[in-house]
Short mmCIF file of C-alpha atoms in Angstrom, two decimals:
data_model
loop_
_atom_site.label_atom_id
_atom_site.label_comp_id
_atom_site.label_asym_id
_atom_site.label_seq_id
_atom_site.Cartn_x
_atom_site.Cartn_y
_atom_site.Cartn_z
CA MET X 124 2.88 15.60 -19.14
CA ARG X 125 0.21 15.49 -16.44
CA ALA X 126 -0.42 11.81 -17.11
CA ALA X 127 3.27 11.03 -16.64
CA VAL X 128 3.27 12.81 -13.28
CA PHE X 129 0.21 10.90 -12.10
CA ILE X 130 1.74 7.60 -13.21
CA PHE X 131 4.96 8.43 -11.36
CA ILE X 132 3.05 9.34 -8.18
CA GLY X 133 1.01 6.13 -8.44
CA LEU X 134 4.14 4.01 -8.78
CA LEU X 135 5.76 5.83 -5.87
CA LEU X 136 2.74 5.27 -3.63
CA ASN X 137 2.69 1.62 -4.61
CA GLU X 138 6.31 1.25 -3.43
CA LEU X 139 5.45 2.85 -0.08
CA GLN X 140 2.77 0.28 0.76
CA PRO X 141 4.97 -1.90 3.04
CA ALA X 142 4.41 0.81 5.65
CA GLN X 143 0.88 -0.56 6.05
CA GLY X 144 2.02 -3.33 8.39
CA GLN X 145 2.77 -6.11 5.91
CA GLY X 146 5.58 -7.40 8.14
CA GLU X 147 3.06 -8.22 10.88
CA LYS X 148 1.56 -10.85 8.59
CA CYS X 149 4.80 -12.82 8.20
CA TYR X 150 4.45 -14.97 11.32
CA ARG X 151 1.52 -17.04 12.54
CA ASP X 152 0.03 -15.64 15.75
CA THR X 153 -2.19 -17.25 18.40
CA ARG X 154 -5.43 -16.38 16.58
CA CYS X 155 -4.41 -18.51 13.59
CA ARG X 156 -5.10 -22.15 14.25
CA ARG X 157 -4.08 -24.91 11.90
CA ALA X 158 -6.99 -26.44 10.05
CA ASP X 159 -7.56 -29.72 8.30
CA LYS X 160 -6.61 -29.60 4.64
CA GLY X 161 -9.49 -28.21 2.62
CA ARG X 162 -10.97 -26.31 5.55
CA GLY X 163 -10.19 -22.69 6.31
CA ARG X 164 -7.85 -20.95 3.91
CA ALA X 165 -4.32 -21.44 2.71
CA ALA X 166 -1.76 -18.95 4.03
CA TRP X 167 2.01 -18.54 3.62
CA PHE X 168 4.14 -17.73 6.69
CA LEU X 169 7.82 -17.08 7.31
CA LYS X 170 9.51 -19.83 9.34
CA ARG X 171 11.03 -18.27 12.47
CA GLY X 172 14.82 -18.08 12.47
CA SER X 173 14.94 -18.86 8.77
CA SER X 174 14.44 -17.28 5.38
CA THR X 175 11.96 -19.93 4.29
CA CYS X 176 8.24 -19.56 3.68
CA TYR X 177 5.79 -22.38 4.26
CA LYS X 178 2.13 -22.95 3.39
CA THR X 179 -0.45 -24.12 5.87
CA TRP X 180 -4.24 -24.16 6.23
CA VAL X 181 -5.54 -21.80 8.94
CA THR X 182 -8.81 -20.74 10.54
CA GLY X 183 -9.72 -17.95 12.92
CA CYS X 184 -7.67 -15.15 11.36
CA LYS X 185 -8.32 -12.86 8.45
CA ASN X 186 -5.30 -10.56 8.33
CA CYS X 187 -2.64 -13.13 9.06
CA GLY X 188 -0.31 -14.75 6.55
CA MET X 189 0.33 -14.02 2.90
CA ARG X 190 -1.85 -15.13 -0.01
CA SER X 191 1.00 -16.47 -2.14
CA LEU X 192 4.59 -17.67 -1.96
CA PHE X 193 5.61 -14.59 -3.98
CA ASP X 194 4.02 -12.26 -1.42
CA CYS X 195 5.78 -14.06 1.45
CA LYS X 196 9.17 -13.86 -0.26
CA HIS X 197 8.64 -10.26 -1.37
CA TRP X 198 7.30 -8.79 1.89
CA CYS X 199 8.98 -10.99 4.51
CA ILE X 200 12.37 -12.00 3.10
CA SER X 201 13.40 -9.59 0.36
CA ASP X 202 15.75 -6.76 1.33
CA ASP X 203 14.80 -4.67 -1.71
#
């Protein structure tokens, strides 16, 4: 019974994670500069005024953009 309670609490806490500022990562800010392909890191951003995510190579930012298309769609577009 205890294990079921801990699993339920873990799942509940996992669902509450969007409160950690995930929405701030949806758009590219001034710290994120576009990089040549192969340099920097790939990041997914939400296109302003749209419900479309796009991938670009960026440098100069660590906590900006999503790691995958799924993350971008889940955190930035999904209403669930």
